[in-house]
PDB file of N, CA and C in Angstrom:
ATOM      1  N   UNK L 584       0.823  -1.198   0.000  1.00  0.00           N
ATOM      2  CA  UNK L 584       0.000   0.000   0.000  1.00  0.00           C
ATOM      3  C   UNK L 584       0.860   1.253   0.000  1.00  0.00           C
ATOM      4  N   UNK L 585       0.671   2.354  -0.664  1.00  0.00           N
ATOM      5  CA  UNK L 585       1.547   3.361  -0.897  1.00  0.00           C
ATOM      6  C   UNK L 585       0.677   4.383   0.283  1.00  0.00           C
ATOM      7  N   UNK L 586       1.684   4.535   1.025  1.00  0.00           N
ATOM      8  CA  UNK L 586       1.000   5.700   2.047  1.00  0.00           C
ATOM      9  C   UNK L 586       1.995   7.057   2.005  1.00  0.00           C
ATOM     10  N   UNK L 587       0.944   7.887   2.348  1.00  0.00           N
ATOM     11  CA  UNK L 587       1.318   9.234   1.721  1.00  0.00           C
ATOM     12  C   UNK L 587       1.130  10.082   3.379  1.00  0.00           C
ATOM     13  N   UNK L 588       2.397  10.829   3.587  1.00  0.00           N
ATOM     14  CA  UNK L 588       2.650  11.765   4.416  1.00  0.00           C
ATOM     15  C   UNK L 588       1.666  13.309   4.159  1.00  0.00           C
ATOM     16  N   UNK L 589       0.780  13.426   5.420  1.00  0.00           N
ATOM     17  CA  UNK L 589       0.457  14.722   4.838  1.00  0.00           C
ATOM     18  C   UNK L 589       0.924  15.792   6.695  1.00  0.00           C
ATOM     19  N   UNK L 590       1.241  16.916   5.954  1.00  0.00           N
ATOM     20  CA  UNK L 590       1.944  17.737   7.121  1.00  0.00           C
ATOM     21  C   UNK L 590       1.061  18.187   8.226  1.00  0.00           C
ATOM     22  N   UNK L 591       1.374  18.429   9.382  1.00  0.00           N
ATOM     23  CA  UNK L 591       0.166  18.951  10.471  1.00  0.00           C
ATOM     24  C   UNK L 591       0.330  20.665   9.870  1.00  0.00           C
ATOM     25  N   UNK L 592      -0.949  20.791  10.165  1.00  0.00           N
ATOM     26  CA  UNK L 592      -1.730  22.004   9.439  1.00  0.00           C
ATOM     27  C   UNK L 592      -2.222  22.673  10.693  1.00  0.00           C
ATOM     28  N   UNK L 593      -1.233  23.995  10.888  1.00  0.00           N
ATOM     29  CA  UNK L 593      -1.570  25.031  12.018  1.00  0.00           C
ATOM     30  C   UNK L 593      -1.277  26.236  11.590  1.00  0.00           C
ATOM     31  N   UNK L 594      -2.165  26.976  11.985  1.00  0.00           N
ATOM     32  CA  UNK L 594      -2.871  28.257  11.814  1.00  0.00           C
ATOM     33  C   UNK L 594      -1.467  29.430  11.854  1.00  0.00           C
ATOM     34  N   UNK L 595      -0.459  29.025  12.841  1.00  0.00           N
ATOM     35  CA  UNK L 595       0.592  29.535  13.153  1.00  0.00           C
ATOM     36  C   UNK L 595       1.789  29.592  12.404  1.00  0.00           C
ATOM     37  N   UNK L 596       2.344  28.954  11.118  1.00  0.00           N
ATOM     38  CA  UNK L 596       3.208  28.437  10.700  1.00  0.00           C
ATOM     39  C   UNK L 596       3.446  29.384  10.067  1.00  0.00           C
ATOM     40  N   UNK L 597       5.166  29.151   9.853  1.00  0.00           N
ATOM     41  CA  UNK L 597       5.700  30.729   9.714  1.00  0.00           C
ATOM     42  C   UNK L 597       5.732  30.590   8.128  1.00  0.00           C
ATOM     43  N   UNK L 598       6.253  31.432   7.076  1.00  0.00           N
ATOM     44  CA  UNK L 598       6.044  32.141   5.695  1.00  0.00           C
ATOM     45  C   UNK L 598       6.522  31.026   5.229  1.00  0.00           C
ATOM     46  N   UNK L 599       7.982  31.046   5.593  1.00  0.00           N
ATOM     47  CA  UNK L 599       8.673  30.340   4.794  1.00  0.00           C
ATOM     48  C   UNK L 599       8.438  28.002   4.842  1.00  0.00           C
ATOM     49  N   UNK L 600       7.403  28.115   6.045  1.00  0.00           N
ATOM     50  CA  UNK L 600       7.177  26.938   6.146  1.00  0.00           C
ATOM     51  C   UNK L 600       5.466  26.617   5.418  1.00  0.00           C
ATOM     52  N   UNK L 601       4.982  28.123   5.503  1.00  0.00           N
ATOM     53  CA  UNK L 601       3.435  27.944   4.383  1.00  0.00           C
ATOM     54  C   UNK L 601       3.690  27.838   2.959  1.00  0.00           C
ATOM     55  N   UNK L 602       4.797  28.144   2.873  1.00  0.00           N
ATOM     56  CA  UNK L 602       5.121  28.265   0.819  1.00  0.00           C
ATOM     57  C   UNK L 602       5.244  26.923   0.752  1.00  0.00           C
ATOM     58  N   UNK L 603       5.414  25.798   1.436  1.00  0.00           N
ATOM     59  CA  UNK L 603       5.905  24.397   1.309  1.00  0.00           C
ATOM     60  C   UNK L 603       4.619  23.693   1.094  1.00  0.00           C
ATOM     61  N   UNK L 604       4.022  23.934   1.680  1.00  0.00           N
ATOM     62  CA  UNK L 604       2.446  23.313   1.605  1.00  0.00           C
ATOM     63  C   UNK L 604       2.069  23.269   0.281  1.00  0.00           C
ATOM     64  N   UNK L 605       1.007  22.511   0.054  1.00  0.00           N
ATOM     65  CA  UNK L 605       0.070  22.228  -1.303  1.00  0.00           C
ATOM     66  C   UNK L 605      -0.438  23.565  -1.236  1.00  0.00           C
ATOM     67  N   UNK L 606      -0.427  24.222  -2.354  1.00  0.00           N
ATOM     68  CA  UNK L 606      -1.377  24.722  -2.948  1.00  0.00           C
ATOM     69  C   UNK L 606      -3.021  24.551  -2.881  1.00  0.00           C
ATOM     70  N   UNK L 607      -3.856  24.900  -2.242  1.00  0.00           N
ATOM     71  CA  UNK L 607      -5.426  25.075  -1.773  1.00  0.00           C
ATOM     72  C   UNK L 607      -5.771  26.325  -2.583  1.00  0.00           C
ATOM     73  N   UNK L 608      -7.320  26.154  -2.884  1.00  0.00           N
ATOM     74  CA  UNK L 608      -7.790  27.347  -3.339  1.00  0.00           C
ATOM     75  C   UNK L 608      -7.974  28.565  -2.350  1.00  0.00           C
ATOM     76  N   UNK L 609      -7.606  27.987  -0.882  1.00  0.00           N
ATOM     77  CA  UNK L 609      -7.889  28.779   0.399  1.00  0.00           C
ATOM     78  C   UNK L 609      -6.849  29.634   0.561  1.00  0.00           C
ATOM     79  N   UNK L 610      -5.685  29.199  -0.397  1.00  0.00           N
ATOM     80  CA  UNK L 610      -4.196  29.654   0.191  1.00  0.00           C
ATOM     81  C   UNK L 610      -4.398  30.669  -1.452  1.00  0.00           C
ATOM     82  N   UNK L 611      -4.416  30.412  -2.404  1.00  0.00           N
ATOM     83  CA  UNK L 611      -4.654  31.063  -3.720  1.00  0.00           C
ATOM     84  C   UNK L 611      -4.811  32.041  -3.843  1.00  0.00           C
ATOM     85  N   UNK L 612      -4.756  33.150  -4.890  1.00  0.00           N
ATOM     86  CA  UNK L 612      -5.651  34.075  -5.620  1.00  0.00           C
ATOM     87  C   UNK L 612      -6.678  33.695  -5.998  1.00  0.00           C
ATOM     88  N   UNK L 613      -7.202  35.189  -6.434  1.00  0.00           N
ATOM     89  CA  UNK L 613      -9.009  34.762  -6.626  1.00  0.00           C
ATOM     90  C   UNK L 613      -8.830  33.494  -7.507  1.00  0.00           C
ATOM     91  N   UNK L 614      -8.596  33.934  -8.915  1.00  0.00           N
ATOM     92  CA  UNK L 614      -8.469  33.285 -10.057  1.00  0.00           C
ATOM     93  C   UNK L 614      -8.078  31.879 -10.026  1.00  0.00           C
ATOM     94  N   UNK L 615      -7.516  31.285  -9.044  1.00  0.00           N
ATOM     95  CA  UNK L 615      -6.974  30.430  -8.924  1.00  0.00           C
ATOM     96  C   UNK L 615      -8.164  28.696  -8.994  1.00  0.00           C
ATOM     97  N   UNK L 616      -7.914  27.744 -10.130  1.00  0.00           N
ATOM     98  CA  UNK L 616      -9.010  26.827  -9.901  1.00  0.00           C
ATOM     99  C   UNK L 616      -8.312  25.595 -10.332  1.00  0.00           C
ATOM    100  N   UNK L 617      -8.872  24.491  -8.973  1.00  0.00           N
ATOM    101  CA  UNK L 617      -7.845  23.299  -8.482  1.00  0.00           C
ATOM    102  C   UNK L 617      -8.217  22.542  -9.973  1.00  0.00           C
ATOM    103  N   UNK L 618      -9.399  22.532 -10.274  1.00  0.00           N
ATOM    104  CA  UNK L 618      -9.885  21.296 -11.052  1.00  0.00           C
ATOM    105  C   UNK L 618     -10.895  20.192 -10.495  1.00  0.00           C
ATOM    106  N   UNK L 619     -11.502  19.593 -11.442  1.00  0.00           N
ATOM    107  CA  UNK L 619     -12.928  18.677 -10.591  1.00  0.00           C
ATOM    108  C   UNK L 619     -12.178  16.943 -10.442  1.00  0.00           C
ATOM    109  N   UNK L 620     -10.638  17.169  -9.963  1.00  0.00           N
ATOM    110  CA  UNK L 620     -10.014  16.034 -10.095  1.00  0.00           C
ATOM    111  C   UNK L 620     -10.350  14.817 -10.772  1.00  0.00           C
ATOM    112  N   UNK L 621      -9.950  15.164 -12.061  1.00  0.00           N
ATOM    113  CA  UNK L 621     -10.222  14.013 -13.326  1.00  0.00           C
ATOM    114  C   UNK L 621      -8.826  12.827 -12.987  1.00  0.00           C
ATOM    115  N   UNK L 622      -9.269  11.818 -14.132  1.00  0.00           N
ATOM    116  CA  UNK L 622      -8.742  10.125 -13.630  1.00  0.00           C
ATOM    117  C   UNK L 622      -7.233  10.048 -14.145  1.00  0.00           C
ATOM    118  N   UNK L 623      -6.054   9.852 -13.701  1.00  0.00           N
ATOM    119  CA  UNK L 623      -4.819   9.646 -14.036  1.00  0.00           C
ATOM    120  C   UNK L 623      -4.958   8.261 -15.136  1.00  0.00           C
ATOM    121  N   UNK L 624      -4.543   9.187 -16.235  1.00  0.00           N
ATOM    122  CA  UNK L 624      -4.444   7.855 -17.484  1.00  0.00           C
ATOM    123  C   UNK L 624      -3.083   7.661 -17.378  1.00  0.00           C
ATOM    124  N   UNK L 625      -1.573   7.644 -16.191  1.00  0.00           N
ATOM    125  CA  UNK L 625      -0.438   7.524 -16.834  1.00  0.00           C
ATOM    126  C   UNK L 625      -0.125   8.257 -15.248  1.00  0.00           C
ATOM    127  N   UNK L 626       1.336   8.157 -15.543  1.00  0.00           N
ATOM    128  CA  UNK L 626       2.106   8.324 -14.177  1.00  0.00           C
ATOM    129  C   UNK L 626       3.375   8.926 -14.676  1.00  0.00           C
ATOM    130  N   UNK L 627       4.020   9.926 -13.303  1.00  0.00           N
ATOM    131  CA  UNK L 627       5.022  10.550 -13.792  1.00  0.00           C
ATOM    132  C   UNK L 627       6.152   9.522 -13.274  1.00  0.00           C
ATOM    133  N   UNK L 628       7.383   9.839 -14.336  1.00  0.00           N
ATOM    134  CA  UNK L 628       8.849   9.351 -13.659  1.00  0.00           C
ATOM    135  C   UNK L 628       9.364   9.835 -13.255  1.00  0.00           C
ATOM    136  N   UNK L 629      10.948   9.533 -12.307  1.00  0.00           N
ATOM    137  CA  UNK L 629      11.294  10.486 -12.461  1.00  0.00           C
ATOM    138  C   UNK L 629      12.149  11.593 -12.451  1.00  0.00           C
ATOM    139  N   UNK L 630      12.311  11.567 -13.545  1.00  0.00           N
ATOM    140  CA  UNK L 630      12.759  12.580 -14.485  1.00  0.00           C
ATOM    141  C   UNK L 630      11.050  13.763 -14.653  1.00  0.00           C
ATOM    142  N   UNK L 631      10.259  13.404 -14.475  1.00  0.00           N
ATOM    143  CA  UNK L 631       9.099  14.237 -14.549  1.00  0.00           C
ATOM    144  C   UNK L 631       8.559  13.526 -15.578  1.00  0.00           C
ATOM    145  N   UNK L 632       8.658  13.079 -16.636  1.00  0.00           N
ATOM    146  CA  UNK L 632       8.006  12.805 -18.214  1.00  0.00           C
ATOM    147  C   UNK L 632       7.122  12.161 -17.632  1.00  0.00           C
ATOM    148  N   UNK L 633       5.760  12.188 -18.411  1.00  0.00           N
ATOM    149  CA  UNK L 633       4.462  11.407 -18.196  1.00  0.00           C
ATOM    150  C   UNK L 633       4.245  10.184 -19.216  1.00  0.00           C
ATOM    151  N   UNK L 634       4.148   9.137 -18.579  1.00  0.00           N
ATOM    152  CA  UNK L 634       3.938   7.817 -19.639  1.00  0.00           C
ATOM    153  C   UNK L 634       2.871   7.592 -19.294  1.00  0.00           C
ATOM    154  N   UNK L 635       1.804   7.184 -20.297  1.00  0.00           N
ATOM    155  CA  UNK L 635       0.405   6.838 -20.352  1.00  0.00           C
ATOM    156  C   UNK L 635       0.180   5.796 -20.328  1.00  0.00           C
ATOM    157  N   UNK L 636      -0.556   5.080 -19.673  1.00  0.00           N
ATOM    158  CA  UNK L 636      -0.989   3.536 -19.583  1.00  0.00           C
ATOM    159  C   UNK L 636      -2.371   3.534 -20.313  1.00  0.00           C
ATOM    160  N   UNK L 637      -2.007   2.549 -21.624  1.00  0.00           N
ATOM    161  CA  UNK L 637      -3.260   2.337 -22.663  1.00  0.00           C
ATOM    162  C   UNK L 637      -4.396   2.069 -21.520  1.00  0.00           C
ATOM    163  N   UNK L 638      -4.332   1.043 -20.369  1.00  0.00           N
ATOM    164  CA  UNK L 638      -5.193   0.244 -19.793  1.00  0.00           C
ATOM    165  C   UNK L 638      -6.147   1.168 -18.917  1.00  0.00           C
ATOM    166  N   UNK L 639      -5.233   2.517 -19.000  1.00  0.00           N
ATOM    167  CA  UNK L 639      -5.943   3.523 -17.823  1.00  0.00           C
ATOM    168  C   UNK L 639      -7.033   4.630 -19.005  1.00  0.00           C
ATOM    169  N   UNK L 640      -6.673   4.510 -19.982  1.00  0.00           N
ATOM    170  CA  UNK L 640      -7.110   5.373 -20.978  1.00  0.00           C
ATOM    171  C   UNK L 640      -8.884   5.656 -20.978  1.00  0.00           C
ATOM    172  N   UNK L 641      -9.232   6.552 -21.503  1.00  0.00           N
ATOM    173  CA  UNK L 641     -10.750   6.816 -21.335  1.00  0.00           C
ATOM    174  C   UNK L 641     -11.269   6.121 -22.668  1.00  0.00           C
ATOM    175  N   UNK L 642     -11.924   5.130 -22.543  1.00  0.00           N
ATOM    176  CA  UNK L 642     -12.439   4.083 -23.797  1.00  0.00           C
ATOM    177  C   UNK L 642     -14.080   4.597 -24.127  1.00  0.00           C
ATOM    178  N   UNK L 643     -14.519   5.113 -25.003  1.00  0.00           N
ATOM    179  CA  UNK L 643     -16.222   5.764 -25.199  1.00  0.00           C
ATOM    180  C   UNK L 643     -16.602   4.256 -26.208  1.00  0.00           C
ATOM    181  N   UNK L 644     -17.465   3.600 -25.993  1.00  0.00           N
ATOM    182  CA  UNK L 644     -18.352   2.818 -26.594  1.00  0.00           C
ATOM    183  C   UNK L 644     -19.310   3.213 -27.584  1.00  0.00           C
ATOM    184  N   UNK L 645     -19.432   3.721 -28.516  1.00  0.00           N
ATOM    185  CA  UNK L 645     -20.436   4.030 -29.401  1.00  0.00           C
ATOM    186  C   UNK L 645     -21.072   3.251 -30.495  1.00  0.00           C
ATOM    187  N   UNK L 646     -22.469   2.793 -30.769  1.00  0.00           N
ATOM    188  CA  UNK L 646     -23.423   1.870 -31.038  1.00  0.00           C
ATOM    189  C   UNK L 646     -23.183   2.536 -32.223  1.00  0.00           C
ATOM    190  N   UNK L 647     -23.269   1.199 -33.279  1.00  0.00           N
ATOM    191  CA  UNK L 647     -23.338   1.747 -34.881  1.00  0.00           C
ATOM    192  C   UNK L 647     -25.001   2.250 -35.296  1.00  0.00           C
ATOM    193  N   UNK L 648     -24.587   3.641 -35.931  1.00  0.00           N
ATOM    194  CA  UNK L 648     -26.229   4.127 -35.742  1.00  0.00           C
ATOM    195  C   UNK L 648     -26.442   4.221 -37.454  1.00  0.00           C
ATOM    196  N   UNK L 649     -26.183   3.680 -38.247  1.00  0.00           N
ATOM    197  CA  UNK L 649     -26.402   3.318 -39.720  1.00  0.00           C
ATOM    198  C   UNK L 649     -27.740   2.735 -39.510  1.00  0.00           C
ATOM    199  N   UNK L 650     -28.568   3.752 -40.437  1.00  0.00           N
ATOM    200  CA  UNK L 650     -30.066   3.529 -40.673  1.00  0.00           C
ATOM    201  C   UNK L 650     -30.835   3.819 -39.037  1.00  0.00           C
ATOM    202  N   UNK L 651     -29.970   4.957 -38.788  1.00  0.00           N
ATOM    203  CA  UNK L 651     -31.078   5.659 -37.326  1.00  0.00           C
ATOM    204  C   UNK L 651     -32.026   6.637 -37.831  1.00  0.00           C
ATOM    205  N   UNK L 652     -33.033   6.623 -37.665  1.00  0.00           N
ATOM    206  CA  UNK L 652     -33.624   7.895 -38.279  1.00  0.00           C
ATOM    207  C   UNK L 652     -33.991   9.298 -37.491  1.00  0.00           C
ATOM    208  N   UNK L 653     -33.959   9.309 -36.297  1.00  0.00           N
ATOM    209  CA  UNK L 653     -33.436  10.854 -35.369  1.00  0.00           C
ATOM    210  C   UNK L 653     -32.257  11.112 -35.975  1.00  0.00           C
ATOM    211  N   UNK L 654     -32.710  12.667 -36.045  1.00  0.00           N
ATOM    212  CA  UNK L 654     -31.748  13.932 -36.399  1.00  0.00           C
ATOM    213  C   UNK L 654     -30.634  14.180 -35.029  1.00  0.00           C
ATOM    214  N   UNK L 655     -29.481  14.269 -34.887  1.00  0.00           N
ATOM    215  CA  UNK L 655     -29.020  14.744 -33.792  1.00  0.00           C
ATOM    216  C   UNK L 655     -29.158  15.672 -32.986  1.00  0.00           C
ATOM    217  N   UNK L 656     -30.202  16.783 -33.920  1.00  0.00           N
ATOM    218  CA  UNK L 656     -30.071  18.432 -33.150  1.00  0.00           C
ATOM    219  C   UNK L 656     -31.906  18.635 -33.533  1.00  0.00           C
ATOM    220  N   UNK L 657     -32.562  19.224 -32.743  1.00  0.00           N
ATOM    221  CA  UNK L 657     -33.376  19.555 -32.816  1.00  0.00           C
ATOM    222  C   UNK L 657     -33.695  20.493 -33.182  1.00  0.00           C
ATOM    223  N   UNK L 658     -34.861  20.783 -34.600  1.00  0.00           N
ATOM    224  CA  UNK L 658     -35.027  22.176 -35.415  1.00  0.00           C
ATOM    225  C   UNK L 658     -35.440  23.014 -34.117  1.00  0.00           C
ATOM    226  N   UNK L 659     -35.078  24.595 -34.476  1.00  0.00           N
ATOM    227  CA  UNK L 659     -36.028  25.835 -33.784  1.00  0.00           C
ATOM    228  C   UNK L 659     -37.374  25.547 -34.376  1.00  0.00           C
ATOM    229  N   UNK L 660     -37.895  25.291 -35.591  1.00  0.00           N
ATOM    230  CA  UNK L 660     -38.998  25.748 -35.387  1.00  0.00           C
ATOM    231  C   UNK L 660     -40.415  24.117 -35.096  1.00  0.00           C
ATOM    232  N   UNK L 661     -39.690  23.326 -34.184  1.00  0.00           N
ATOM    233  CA  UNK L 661     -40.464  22.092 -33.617  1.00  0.00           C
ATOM    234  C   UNK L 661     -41.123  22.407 -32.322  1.00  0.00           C
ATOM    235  N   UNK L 662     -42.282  22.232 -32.197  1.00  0.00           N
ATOM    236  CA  UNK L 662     -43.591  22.318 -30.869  1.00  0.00           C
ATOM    237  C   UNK L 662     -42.539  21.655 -29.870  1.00  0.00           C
ATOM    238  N   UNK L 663     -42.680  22.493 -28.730  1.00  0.00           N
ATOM    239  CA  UNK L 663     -42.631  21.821 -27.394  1.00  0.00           C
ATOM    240  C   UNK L 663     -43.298  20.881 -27.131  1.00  0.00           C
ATOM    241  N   UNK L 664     -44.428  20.722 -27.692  1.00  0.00           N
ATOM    242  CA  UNK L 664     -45.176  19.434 -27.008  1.00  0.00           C
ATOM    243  C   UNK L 664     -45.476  18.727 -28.118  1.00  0.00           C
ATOM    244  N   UNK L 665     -45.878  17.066 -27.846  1.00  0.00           N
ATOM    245  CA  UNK L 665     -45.438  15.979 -28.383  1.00  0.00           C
ATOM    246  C   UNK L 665     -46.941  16.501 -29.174  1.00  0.00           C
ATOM    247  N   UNK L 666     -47.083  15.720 -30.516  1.00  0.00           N
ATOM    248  CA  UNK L 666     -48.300  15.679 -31.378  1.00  0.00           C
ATOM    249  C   UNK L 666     -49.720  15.006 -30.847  1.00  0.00           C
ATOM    250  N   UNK L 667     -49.554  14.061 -29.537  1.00  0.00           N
ATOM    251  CA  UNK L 667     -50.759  13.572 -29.527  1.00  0.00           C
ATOM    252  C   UNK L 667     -51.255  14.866 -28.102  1.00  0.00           C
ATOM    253  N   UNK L 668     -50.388  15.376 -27.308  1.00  0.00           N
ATOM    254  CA  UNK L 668     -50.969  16.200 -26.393  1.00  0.00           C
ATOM    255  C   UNK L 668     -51.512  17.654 -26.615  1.00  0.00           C
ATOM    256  N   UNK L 669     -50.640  18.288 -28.325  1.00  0.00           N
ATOM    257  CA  UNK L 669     -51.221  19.241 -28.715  1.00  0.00           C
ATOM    258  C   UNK L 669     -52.675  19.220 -29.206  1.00  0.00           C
ATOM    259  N   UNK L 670     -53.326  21.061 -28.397  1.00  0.00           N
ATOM    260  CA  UNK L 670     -54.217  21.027 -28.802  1.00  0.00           C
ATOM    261  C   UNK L 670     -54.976  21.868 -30.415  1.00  0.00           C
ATOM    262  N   UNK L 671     -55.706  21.160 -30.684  1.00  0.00           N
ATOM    263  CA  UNK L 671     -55.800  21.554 -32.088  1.00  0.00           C
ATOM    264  C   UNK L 671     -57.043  22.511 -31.974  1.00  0.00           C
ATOM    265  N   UNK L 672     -57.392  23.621 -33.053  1.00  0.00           N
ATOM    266  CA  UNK L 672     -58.290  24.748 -32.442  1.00  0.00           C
ATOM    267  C   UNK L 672     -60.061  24.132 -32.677  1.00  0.00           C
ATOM    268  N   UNK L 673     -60.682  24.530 -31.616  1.00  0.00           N
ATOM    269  CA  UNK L 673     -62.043  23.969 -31.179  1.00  0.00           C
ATOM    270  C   UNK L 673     -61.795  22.370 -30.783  1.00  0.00           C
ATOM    271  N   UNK L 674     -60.718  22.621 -30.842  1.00  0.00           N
ATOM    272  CA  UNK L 674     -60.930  20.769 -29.974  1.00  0.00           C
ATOM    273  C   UNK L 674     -61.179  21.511 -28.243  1.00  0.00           C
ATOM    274  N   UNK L 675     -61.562  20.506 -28.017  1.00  0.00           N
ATOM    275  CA  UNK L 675     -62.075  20.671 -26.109  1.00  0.00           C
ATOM    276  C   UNK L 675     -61.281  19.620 -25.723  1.00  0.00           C
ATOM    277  N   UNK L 676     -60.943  20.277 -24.142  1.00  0.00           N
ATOM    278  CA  UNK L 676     -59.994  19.275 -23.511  1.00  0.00           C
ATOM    279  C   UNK L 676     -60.472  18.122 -22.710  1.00  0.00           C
TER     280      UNK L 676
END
């Protein structure tokens, strides 16, 4: 199991021992944004270079759609509502 050291975190710690710390958006500029921590396809060495592991890779499955008959995008000028719930004029509900 790879266990990971993390530092005790006090309110008191002097300049040169807060610059050492991770980076937080708490510690940041405004502008500053961590990310929605996406999936490591690959690992650093090190020397730093990143090698990618095929096995970690993001694989999308997509169904052969030859002879689908939906359009992908929906026209502007199509009814919000489906054809059997629209009402047609002097029809009663």
């Amino acid at each position: 199991p790879l266990l990971v050291q993390q530092r005790f975190m006090s309110k008191y710690l002097s300049k040169a021992a807060a610059k050492r710390l991770p980076l937080s958006t708490k510690r940041a500029g405004k502008g500053y944004y961590k990310g929605k921590g996406g999936t490591k396809e690959g690992r650093l060495t090190s020397k730093a270079k990143f090698i990618v592991d095929p096995k970690k890779r993001l694989e999308l499955i997509v169904p052969d759609l030859t002879g689908f008959k939906l359009k992908p995008y929906i026209a502007s000028t199509a009814s919000r509502f489906a054809p059997e719930i629209r009402r047609r004029p002097g029809q009663m509900l």
